[in-house]
Amino acid sequence: MKSKFTGALIGSAVGDALGAPVEGYSMKKVSSVYGEDWKMISGRYTDDTEMMIGVAESLIENKGFNGEDMAKRFIENYDPKRGYGPGSKEALRRLSEGESWKEASKKLFGGKGSYGNGAAMRIAPVGIFYYDDVDRLRETAYKSSHITHSNELGKEGAALQAFSIALAMQERVEKEGMLLELKEFVENEVYKEKIRKIEMFFEKEAEVDKKEVISELGSGEEAFNSVPTAIYSFIRSNSFKDAVVYAVSLGGDTDTIAAMTGAISGAYYGEEAIPKEWVERLEGGKKGKRYIRWLGEELYHIKLQLMQRDRW
Ligand code: AR6
Ligand code: MG
């Protein structure tokens, strides 16, 4: 179980770092960069991992969700060179000027709030910490999303991603059986429809063309055009490496789709299944790979403590 906790977080960071150098590229351009060997190019992670670290730090410090504290972590960790989306940037600016975490995100996109994948890309700590408690998982996914993403579609994408990680943790269902659970879990029709499309892909005898995956599931920065793609990348593959390579190979929002695929896959296969040469290449430093692994271990230990306490 510990290896699933650390695997989800390291897996997310590794996916992010592998996808980052080709973000926004077409399928063809990605393949011209990576060729057959898929060596990690720089190992530097982006906003996806930086924000995931903030989510984990805050869950650890508060042994659960605390909106004000999580917003503070996001601001403290913020490095503009990591490539934040414009909506998240604006939300963080408002938060840093003292707006409350309940209000800041509501003003974005003309009052509609963001449905970008920025809340889903950082959700792995919530998925592992609440893997056995679906109500808490949903509630915490929504609340942690709300700090920057108030649009229902942004929050639902994060909840769906968190629940996918939780199912992977438990290996409760065969990978294909996951889709049934996900369809029941998800409340929004846009996502239900995407999951039906994934089911249709698996009903086909032949391998689905990548172009069809991109046009039906999406490869963009919107949560509904990327979370289902990450789930599909995981389910169709038989190893951590296959899943993440597939996610990046589709092009588009490669760092984020691969981060989400890496989180689910790391939770399912465990940290040992992540290629060593990718982990070695992942950036070090103060909040580098060793720190990310430590965050996973801490979440695991706190989870154990809380479970033991509940038993009494
Ligand atoms: N109406 C129209 N477009 C929208 C809306 C909306 N309500 N909400 C989101 N978009 P953003 P993020 C589109 O800016 O979610 C980084 O590169 C809009 O085009 O809130 O944190 C990461 O690696 C907007 O710019 O930021 C991820 O790939 C985009 O969705 C990504 O950015 C992203 O939403 C995460 O972005
Ligand atoms: Mg991205």
mmCIF file of C-alpha atoms and ligand atoms in Angstrom:
data_model
loop_
_atom_site.group_PDB
_atom_site.id
_atom_site.type_symbol
_atom_site.label_atom_id
_atom_site.label_comp_id
_atom_site.label_asym_id
_atom_site.label_seq_id
_atom_site.Cartn_x
_atom_site.Cartn_y
_atom_site.Cartn_z
ATOM 1 C CA MET A 1 0.000 0.000 0.000
ATOM 2 C CA LYS A 2 2.838 2.404 0.785
ATOM 3 C CA SER A 3 4.240 1.858 -2.682
ATOM 4 C CA LYS A 4 0.858 2.800 -4.137
ATOM 5 C CA PHE A 5 0.844 6.054 -2.161
ATOM 6 C CA THR A 6 4.320 7.036 -3.333
ATOM 7 C CA GLY A 7 3.696 5.555 -6.781
ATOM 8 C CA ALA A 8 0.711 7.828 -7.404
ATOM 9 C CA LEU A 9 2.667 10.981 -6.546
ATOM 10 C CA ILE A 10 5.949 10.056 -8.250
ATOM 11 C CA GLY A 11 3.956 8.659 -11.173
ATOM 12 C CA SER A 12 2.161 11.956 -11.594
ATOM 13 C CA ALA A 13 5.418 13.938 -11.492
ATOM 14 C CA VAL A 14 7.139 11.574 -13.932
ATOM 15 C CA GLY A 15 4.225 11.831 -16.383
ATOM 16 C CA ASP A 16 4.294 15.608 -16.097
ATOM 17 C CA ALA A 17 8.049 15.787 -16.734
ATOM 18 C CA LEU A 18 7.857 13.392 -19.691
ATOM 19 C CA GLY A 19 5.040 15.341 -21.325
ATOM 20 C CA ALA A 20 6.330 18.838 -20.574
ATOM 21 C CA PRO A 21 8.870 19.264 -23.433
ATOM 22 C CA VAL A 22 6.203 18.438 -26.040
ATOM 23 C CA GLU A 23 3.193 20.262 -24.577
ATOM 24 C CA GLY A 24 0.921 21.518 -27.344
ATOM 25 C CA TYR A 25 2.625 19.410 -30.027
ATOM 26 C CA SER A 26 0.755 17.340 -32.611
ATOM 27 C CA MET A 27 0.911 13.542 -32.502
ATOM 28 C CA LYS A 28 3.411 13.543 -35.365
ATOM 29 C CA LYS A 29 5.678 16.124 -33.776
ATOM 30 C CA VAL A 30 5.701 14.230 -30.470
ATOM 31 C CA SER A 31 6.853 11.093 -32.237
ATOM 32 C CA SER A 32 9.622 12.987 -34.046
ATOM 33 C CA VAL A 33 10.924 14.171 -30.647
ATOM 34 C CA TYR A 34 10.690 10.933 -28.677
ATOM 35 C CA GLY A 35 11.212 8.318 -31.402
ATOM 36 C CA GLU A 36 11.220 4.748 -30.127
ATOM 37 C CA ASP A 37 13.223 5.064 -26.921
ATOM 38 C CA TRP A 38 11.204 7.579 -24.841
ATOM 39 C CA LYS A 39 14.168 8.906 -22.873
ATOM 40 C CA MET A 40 13.153 11.622 -20.449
ATOM 41 C CA ILE A 41 14.493 14.864 -21.852
ATOM 42 C CA SER A 42 14.875 17.331 -18.987
ATOM 43 C CA GLY A 43 13.128 15.894 -15.947
ATOM 44 C CA ARG A 44 11.825 19.295 -14.976
ATOM 45 C CA TYR A 45 8.224 19.273 -13.773
ATOM 46 C CA THR A 46 5.585 21.965 -14.367
ATOM 47 C CA ASP A 47 2.709 23.664 -12.535
ATOM 48 C CA ASP A 48 0.885 20.306 -12.412
ATOM 49 C CA THR A 49 3.399 18.858 -9.956
ATOM 50 C CA GLU A 50 4.048 22.130 -8.155
ATOM 51 C CA MET A 51 0.335 22.362 -7.296
ATOM 52 C CA MET A 52 0.089 18.651 -6.447
ATOM 53 C CA ILE A 53 2.865 19.236 -3.907
ATOM 54 C CA GLY A 54 0.774 22.034 -2.366
ATOM 55 C CA VAL A 55 -2.272 19.763 -2.074
ATOM 56 C CA ALA A 56 -0.187 17.060 -0.369
ATOM 57 C CA GLU A 57 1.550 19.493 2.002
ATOM 58 C CA SER A 58 -1.747 20.924 3.136
ATOM 59 C CA LEU A 59 -3.459 17.546 3.626
ATOM 60 C CA ILE A 60 -0.481 16.423 5.713
ATOM 61 C CA GLU A 61 -0.297 19.557 7.850
ATOM 62 C CA ASN A 62 -4.036 19.547 8.599
ATOM 63 C CA LYS A 63 -4.610 15.764 8.498
ATOM 64 C CA GLY A 64 -7.373 16.621 6.058
ATOM 65 C CA PHE A 65 -8.722 19.537 4.027
ATOM 66 C CA ASN A 66 -8.241 23.165 5.023
ATOM 67 C CA GLY A 67 -9.059 25.590 2.199
ATOM 68 C CA GLU A 68 -7.287 28.622 3.560
ATOM 69 C CA ASP A 69 -4.113 26.659 4.205
ATOM 70 C CA MET A 70 -4.165 24.933 0.825
ATOM 71 C CA ALA A 71 -4.539 28.301 -0.930
ATOM 72 C CA LYS A 72 -1.558 29.562 1.099
ATOM 73 C CA ARG A 73 0.559 26.581 -0.027
ATOM 74 C CA PHE A 74 -0.313 27.254 -3.673
ATOM 75 C CA ILE A 75 0.827 30.857 -3.291
ATOM 76 C CA GLU A 76 4.015 29.969 -1.408
ATOM 77 C CA ASN A 77 5.016 27.370 -3.984
ATOM 78 C CA TYR A 78 4.076 29.461 -7.023
ATOM 79 C CA ASP A 79 6.863 29.768 -9.569
ATOM 80 C CA PRO A 80 5.679 31.642 -12.683
ATOM 81 C CA LYS A 81 8.215 29.752 -14.812
ATOM 82 C CA ARG A 82 6.351 26.472 -14.309
ATOM 83 C CA GLY A 83 3.749 27.364 -16.951
ATOM 84 C CA TYR A 84 0.494 27.991 -15.095
ATOM 85 C CA GLY A 85 -2.775 28.339 -17.022
ATOM 86 C CA PRO A 86 -4.158 31.896 -17.236
ATOM 87 C CA GLY A 87 -7.180 31.092 -15.038
ATOM 88 C CA SER A 88 -5.125 29.565 -12.252
ATOM 89 C CA LYS A 89 -2.675 32.461 -12.418
ATOM 90 C CA GLU A 90 -5.495 34.956 -11.979
ATOM 91 C CA ALA A 91 -7.014 32.976 -9.091
ATOM 92 C CA LEU A 92 -3.648 32.812 -7.315
ATOM 93 C CA ARG A 93 -3.142 36.540 -7.808
ATOM 94 C CA ARG A 94 -6.535 37.253 -6.228
ATOM 95 C CA LEU A 95 -5.780 34.887 -3.346
ATOM 96 C CA SER A 96 -2.422 36.516 -2.746
ATOM 97 C CA GLU A 97 -4.196 39.888 -2.530
ATOM 98 C CA GLY A 98 -6.294 38.537 0.311
ATOM 99 C CA GLU A 99 -9.499 37.350 -1.372
ATOM 100 C CA SER A 100 -11.037 34.358 0.362
ATOM 101 C CA TRP A 101 -10.554 30.899 -1.149
ATOM 102 C CA LYS A 102 -14.300 30.579 -1.348
ATOM 103 C CA GLU A 103 -14.651 33.665 -3.543
ATOM 104 C CA ALA A 104 -11.497 34.174 -5.643
ATOM 105 C CA SER A 105 -12.160 31.535 -8.324
ATOM 106 C CA LYS A 106 -15.797 32.499 -8.929
ATOM 107 C CA LYS A 107 -14.882 35.656 -10.819
ATOM 108 C CA LEU A 108 -12.906 33.946 -13.560
ATOM 109 C CA PHE A 109 -14.117 33.508 -17.134
ATOM 110 C CA GLY A 110 -16.853 36.122 -16.848
ATOM 111 C CA GLY A 111 -18.227 34.612 -13.671
ATOM 112 C CA LYS A 112 -18.494 31.068 -15.058
ATOM 113 C CA GLY A 113 -15.357 29.873 -13.323
ATOM 114 C CA SER A 114 -12.681 27.681 -14.897
ATOM 115 C CA TYR A 115 -13.305 24.222 -16.308
ATOM 116 C CA GLY A 116 -9.609 23.770 -17.114
ATOM 117 C CA ASN A 117 -7.868 20.573 -16.033
ATOM 118 C CA GLY A 118 -5.820 22.451 -13.410
ATOM 119 C CA ALA A 119 -7.832 21.036 -10.502
ATOM 120 C CA ALA A 120 -7.696 17.446 -11.799
ATOM 121 C CA MET A 121 -3.968 17.509 -12.603
ATOM 122 C CA ARG A 122 -3.072 18.117 -8.922
ATOM 123 C CA ILE A 123 -5.634 15.820 -7.271
ATOM 124 C CA ALA A 124 -3.520 12.661 -6.701
ATOM 125 C CA PRO A 125 -2.992 13.293 -2.947
ATOM 126 C CA VAL A 126 -6.779 13.426 -2.463
ATOM 127 C CA GLY A 127 -7.270 10.207 -4.427
ATOM 128 C CA ILE A 128 -4.789 8.279 -2.299
ATOM 129 C CA PHE A 129 -5.676 9.817 1.057
ATOM 130 C CA TYR A 130 -9.417 9.141 0.716
ATOM 131 C CA TYR A 131 -9.175 5.978 -1.356
ATOM 132 C CA ASP A 132 -11.510 4.113 1.007
ATOM 133 C CA ASP A 133 -14.054 6.866 1.613
ATOM 134 C CA VAL A 134 -15.965 7.910 -1.484
ATOM 135 C CA ASP A 135 -17.976 10.697 0.185
ATOM 136 C CA ARG A 136 -14.928 12.385 1.698
ATOM 137 C CA LEU A 137 -13.063 11.902 -1.563
ATOM 138 C CA ARG A 138 -15.783 13.657 -3.562
ATOM 139 C CA GLU A 139 -16.194 16.453 -1.040
ATOM 140 C CA THR A 140 -12.447 17.093 -0.799
ATOM 141 C CA ALA A 141 -12.006 16.935 -4.561
ATOM 142 C CA TYR A 142 -14.722 19.576 -5.028
ATOM 143 C CA LYS A 143 -13.446 21.835 -2.259
ATOM 144 C CA SER A 144 -9.779 21.650 -3.231
ATOM 145 C CA SER A 145 -10.750 22.354 -6.841
ATOM 146 C CA HIS A 146 -12.808 25.356 -5.845
ATOM 147 C CA ILE A 147 -9.704 27.266 -4.753
ATOM 148 C CA THR A 148 -8.969 27.887 -8.441
ATOM 149 C CA HIS A 149 -11.727 26.131 -10.411
ATOM 150 C CA SER A 150 -15.324 26.954 -9.523
ATOM 151 C CA ASN A 151 -16.992 25.658 -12.699
ATOM 152 C CA GLU A 152 -18.863 22.403 -12.100
ATOM 153 C CA LEU A 153 -17.082 20.724 -15.010
ATOM 154 C CA GLY A 154 -13.680 21.569 -13.561
ATOM 155 C CA LYS A 155 -14.631 20.138 -10.172
ATOM 156 C CA GLU A 156 -16.289 17.034 -11.559
ATOM 157 C CA GLY A 157 -13.193 16.288 -13.644
ATOM 158 C CA ALA A 158 -11.059 16.458 -10.513
ATOM 159 C CA ALA A 159 -13.454 14.205 -8.597
ATOM 160 C CA LEU A 160 -13.486 11.684 -11.444
ATOM 161 C CA GLN A 161 -9.690 11.667 -11.583
ATOM 162 C CA ALA A 162 -9.474 11.266 -7.783
ATOM 163 C CA PHE A 163 -11.944 8.384 -7.838
ATOM 164 C CA SER A 164 -10.024 6.672 -10.655
ATOM 165 C CA ILE A 165 -6.916 6.814 -8.478
ATOM 166 C CA ALA A 166 -8.888 5.453 -5.503
ATOM 167 C CA LEU A 167 -10.125 2.481 -7.539
ATOM 168 C CA ALA A 168 -6.602 1.821 -8.785
ATOM 169 C CA MET A 169 -5.369 1.823 -5.176
ATOM 170 C CA GLN A 170 -7.846 -0.836 -4.170
ATOM 171 C CA GLU A 171 -7.582 -3.059 -7.242
ATOM 172 C CA ARG A 172 -11.156 -3.709 -6.256
ATOM 173 C CA VAL A 173 -12.193 -4.156 -9.830
ATOM 174 C CA GLU A 174 -10.587 -5.460 -12.938
ATOM 175 C CA LYS A 175 -9.415 -2.526 -14.995
ATOM 176 C CA GLU A 176 -12.387 -2.868 -17.380
ATOM 177 C CA GLY A 177 -14.831 -3.023 -14.467
ATOM 178 C CA MET A 178 -13.567 0.410 -13.465
ATOM 179 C CA LEU A 179 -15.715 2.008 -16.126
ATOM 180 C CA LEU A 180 -18.928 0.779 -14.540
ATOM 181 C CA GLU A 181 -17.928 2.215 -11.189
ATOM 182 C CA LEU A 182 -16.832 5.478 -12.742
ATOM 183 C CA LYS A 183 -20.117 5.849 -14.609
ATOM 184 C CA GLU A 184 -22.045 5.412 -11.389
ATOM 185 C CA PHE A 185 -19.785 7.787 -9.495
ATOM 186 C CA VAL A 186 -19.796 10.677 -11.903
ATOM 187 C CA GLU A 187 -22.706 13.107 -11.630
ATOM 188 C CA ASN A 188 -22.324 15.163 -14.756
ATOM 189 C CA GLU A 189 -23.763 14.078 -18.113
ATOM 190 C CA VAL A 190 -20.744 15.369 -20.087
ATOM 191 C CA TYR A 191 -18.494 12.896 -18.255
ATOM 192 C CA LYS A 192 -21.013 10.047 -18.364
ATOM 193 C CA GLU A 193 -21.047 10.419 -22.141
ATOM 194 C CA LYS A 194 -17.242 10.335 -22.308
ATOM 195 C CA ILE A 195 -17.159 7.142 -20.259
ATOM 196 C CA ARG A 196 -19.715 5.584 -22.609
ATOM 197 C CA LYS A 197 -17.345 6.437 -25.469
ATOM 198 C CA ILE A 198 -14.508 4.648 -23.686
ATOM 199 C CA GLU A 199 -16.753 1.601 -23.263
ATOM 200 C CA MET A 200 -17.457 1.677 -26.985
ATOM 201 C CA PHE A 201 -13.731 1.745 -27.704
ATOM 202 C CA PHE A 202 -13.290 -1.461 -25.726
ATOM 203 C CA GLU A 203 -16.185 -3.127 -27.526
ATOM 204 C CA LYS A 204 -14.338 -2.749 -30.827
ATOM 205 C CA GLU A 205 -12.174 -5.648 -31.896
ATOM 206 C CA ALA A 206 -9.425 -3.634 -33.467
ATOM 207 C CA GLU A 207 -7.181 -1.104 -31.708
ATOM 208 C CA VAL A 208 -8.837 2.311 -31.856
ATOM 209 C CA ASP A 209 -7.062 4.833 -34.046
ATOM 210 C CA LYS A 210 -5.349 7.569 -32.040
ATOM 211 C CA LYS A 211 -7.017 10.225 -34.176
ATOM 212 C CA GLU A 212 -10.377 8.867 -33.080
ATOM 213 C CA VAL A 213 -9.300 8.893 -29.432
ATOM 214 C CA ILE A 214 -8.331 12.538 -29.787
ATOM 215 C CA SER A 215 -11.543 13.545 -31.560
ATOM 216 C CA GLU A 216 -13.874 11.578 -29.257
ATOM 217 C CA LEU A 217 -12.192 11.947 -25.853
ATOM 218 C CA GLY A 218 -10.052 15.035 -26.456
ATOM 219 C CA SER A 219 -6.474 16.087 -25.746
ATOM 220 C CA GLY A 220 -7.007 19.671 -24.607
ATOM 221 C CA GLU A 221 -6.724 21.757 -21.457
ATOM 222 C CA GLU A 222 -10.406 21.445 -20.551
ATOM 223 C CA ALA A 223 -11.018 18.895 -17.778
ATOM 224 C CA PHE A 224 -13.629 17.048 -19.873
ATOM 225 C CA ASN A 225 -11.196 16.848 -22.812
ATOM 226 C CA SER A 226 -8.358 15.348 -20.805
ATOM 227 C CA VAL A 227 -9.445 13.431 -17.685
ATOM 228 C CA PRO A 228 -11.326 10.765 -19.717
ATOM 229 C CA THR A 229 -8.303 10.514 -22.044
ATOM 230 C CA ALA A 230 -6.042 9.822 -19.061
ATOM 231 C CA ILE A 231 -8.424 7.146 -17.769
ATOM 232 C CA TYR A 232 -8.500 5.518 -21.202
ATOM 233 C CA SER A 233 -4.695 5.646 -21.478
ATOM 234 C CA PHE A 234 -4.474 3.765 -18.179
ATOM 235 C CA ILE A 235 -7.105 1.131 -18.864
ATOM 236 C CA ARG A 236 -5.910 0.235 -22.369
ATOM 237 C CA SER A 237 -2.317 -0.369 -21.206
ATOM 238 C CA ASN A 238 -0.583 -3.139 -19.299
ATOM 239 C CA SER A 239 2.227 -1.281 -17.603
ATOM 240 C CA PHE A 240 3.072 2.124 -16.172
ATOM 241 C CA LYS A 241 5.383 2.848 -19.077
ATOM 242 C CA ASP A 242 2.894 1.876 -21.807
ATOM 243 C CA ALA A 243 0.164 3.982 -20.244
ATOM 244 C CA VAL A 244 2.220 7.147 -19.890
ATOM 245 C CA VAL A 245 3.913 6.794 -23.279
ATOM 246 C CA TYR A 246 0.482 6.409 -24.872
ATOM 247 C CA ALA A 247 -0.822 9.532 -23.094
ATOM 248 C CA VAL A 248 2.105 11.664 -24.305
ATOM 249 C CA SER A 249 1.972 10.195 -27.819
ATOM 250 C CA LEU A 250 -1.486 11.704 -28.386
ATOM 251 C CA GLY A 251 -0.042 15.229 -28.296
ATOM 252 C CA GLY A 252 -1.986 18.252 -27.042
ATOM 253 C CA ASP A 253 -1.903 18.844 -23.303
ATOM 254 C CA THR A 254 0.719 16.131 -22.935
ATOM 255 C CA ASP A 255 2.168 17.052 -19.545
ATOM 256 C CA THR A 256 -1.192 17.147 -17.853
ATOM 257 C CA ILE A 257 -2.737 14.092 -19.511
ATOM 258 C CA ALA A 258 0.434 12.127 -18.755
ATOM 259 C CA ALA A 259 0.512 13.431 -15.162
ATOM 260 C CA MET A 260 -3.039 12.174 -14.640
ATOM 261 C CA THR A 261 -2.334 8.865 -16.388
ATOM 262 C CA GLY A 262 0.837 8.521 -14.307
ATOM 263 C CA ALA A 263 -1.067 9.116 -11.064
ATOM 264 C CA ILE A 264 -3.638 6.390 -11.793
ATOM 265 C CA SER A 265 -0.976 4.005 -13.100
ATOM 266 C CA GLY A 266 1.391 4.643 -10.186
ATOM 267 C CA ALA A 267 -1.469 3.930 -7.770
ATOM 268 C CA TYR A 268 -2.295 0.710 -9.579
ATOM 269 C CA TYR A 269 1.156 -0.740 -10.302
ATOM 270 C CA GLY A 270 3.066 0.799 -7.375
ATOM 271 C CA GLU A 271 6.272 2.834 -7.356
ATOM 272 C CA GLU A 272 8.532 -0.089 -8.346
ATOM 273 C CA ALA A 273 6.784 -0.272 -11.715
ATOM 274 C CA ILE A 274 7.859 3.231 -12.716
ATOM 275 C CA PRO A 275 10.909 3.017 -15.006
ATOM 276 C CA LYS A 276 14.019 3.716 -12.910
ATOM 277 C CA GLU A 277 15.654 5.800 -15.617
ATOM 278 C CA TRP A 278 12.670 8.175 -15.623
ATOM 279 C CA VAL A 279 12.688 8.566 -11.844
ATOM 280 C CA GLU A 280 16.448 9.136 -11.883
ATOM 281 C CA ARG A 281 16.035 11.901 -14.422
ATOM 282 C CA LEU A 282 13.175 13.587 -12.513
ATOM 283 C CA GLU A 283 14.401 16.837 -10.944
ATOM 284 C CA GLY A 284 15.871 16.823 -7.460
ATOM 285 C CA GLY A 285 16.357 19.794 -5.165
ATOM 286 C CA LYS A 286 14.306 21.061 -2.259
ATOM 287 C CA LYS A 287 10.950 19.972 -3.629
ATOM 288 C CA GLY A 288 12.198 17.349 -6.048
ATOM 289 C CA LYS A 289 11.680 13.597 -6.289
ATOM 290 C CA ARG A 290 12.842 12.711 -2.766
ATOM 291 C CA TYR A 291 10.487 15.280 -1.270
ATOM 292 C CA ILE A 292 7.605 14.034 -3.429
ATOM 293 C CA ARG A 293 8.236 10.464 -2.254
ATOM 294 C CA TRP A 294 8.331 11.702 1.348
ATOM 295 C CA LEU A 295 4.953 13.414 0.869
ATOM 296 C CA GLY A 296 3.499 10.082 -0.260
ATOM 297 C CA GLU A 297 5.001 8.308 2.754
ATOM 298 C CA GLU A 298 3.659 10.929 5.152
ATOM 299 C CA LEU A 299 0.170 10.670 3.692
ATOM 300 C CA TYR A 300 0.415 6.901 4.107
ATOM 301 C CA HIS A 301 1.463 7.144 7.763
ATOM 302 C CA ILE A 302 -1.226 9.682 8.631
ATOM 303 C CA LYS A 303 -3.810 7.549 6.865
ATOM 304 C CA LEU A 304 -2.754 4.525 8.931
ATOM 305 C CA GLN A 305 -2.995 6.529 12.150
ATOM 306 C CA LEU A 306 -6.451 7.816 11.278
ATOM 307 C CA MET A 307 -7.651 4.324 10.346
ATOM 308 C CA GLN A 308 -6.372 2.904 13.634
ATOM 309 C CA ARG A 309 -8.026 5.712 15.578
ATOM 310 C CA ASP A 310 -11.351 5.110 13.781
ATOM 311 C CA ARG A 311 -11.177 1.449 14.733
ATOM 312 C CA TRP A 312 -11.164 2.406 18.389
HETATM 313 N N1 AR6 B 1 -14.729 29.262 -20.600
HETATM 314 C C1 AR6 B 1 -13.887 29.163 -21.666
HETATM 315 N N2 AR6 B 1 -12.675 28.560 -21.623
HETATM 316 C C2 AR6 B 1 -12.298 28.033 -20.451
HETATM 317 C C3 AR6 B 1 -13.117 28.103 -19.292
HETATM 318 C C4 AR6 B 1 -14.400 28.754 -19.393
HETATM 319 N N3 AR6 B 1 -15.245 28.857 -18.370
HETATM 320 N N4 AR6 B 1 -12.486 27.493 -18.295
HETATM 321 C C5 AR6 B 1 -11.305 27.038 -18.790
HETATM 322 N N5 AR6 B 1 -11.181 27.374 -20.105
HETATM 323 P P1 AR6 B 1 -7.169 27.698 -16.730
HETATM 324 P P2 AR6 B 1 -5.716 25.504 -15.602
HETATM 325 C C6 AR6 B 1 -10.035 27.030 -20.999
HETATM 326 O O1 AR6 B 1 -6.633 28.871 -17.456
HETATM 327 O O2 AR6 B 1 -6.957 24.731 -15.573
HETATM 328 C C7 AR6 B 1 -1.096 24.434 -17.807
HETATM 329 O O3 AR6 B 1 -0.372 24.426 -18.988
HETATM 330 C C8 AR6 B 1 -9.219 28.278 -21.330
HETATM 331 O O4 AR6 B 1 -8.693 28.143 -22.618
HETATM 332 O O5 AR6 B 1 -8.130 27.911 -15.629
HETATM 333 O O6 AR6 B 1 -4.917 25.586 -14.373
HETATM 334 C C9 AR6 B 1 -1.211 23.032 -17.229
HETATM 335 O O7 AR6 B 1 -0.130 22.227 -17.588
HETATM 336 C C10 AR6 B 1 -8.120 28.208 -20.288
HETATM 337 O O8 AR6 B 1 -6.970 28.921 -20.595
HETATM 338 O O9 AR6 B 1 -5.902 26.963 -16.168
HETATM 339 C C11 AR6 B 1 -2.492 22.509 -17.808
HETATM 340 O O10 AR6 B 1 -2.286 21.988 -19.076
HETATM 341 C C12 AR6 B 1 -7.852 26.707 -20.216
HETATM 342 O O11 AR6 B 1 -9.162 26.137 -20.364
HETATM 343 C C13 AR6 B 1 -3.341 23.716 -17.944
HETATM 344 O O12 AR6 B 1 -2.449 24.829 -18.075
HETATM 345 C C14 AR6 B 1 -7.180 26.243 -18.925
HETATM 346 O O13 AR6 B 1 -7.855 26.707 -17.796
HETATM 347 C C15 AR6 B 1 -4.165 23.868 -16.713
HETATM 348 O O14 AR6 B 1 -4.846 24.992 -16.786
HETATM 349 MG MG MG B 2 -0.572 20.979 -19.253
#
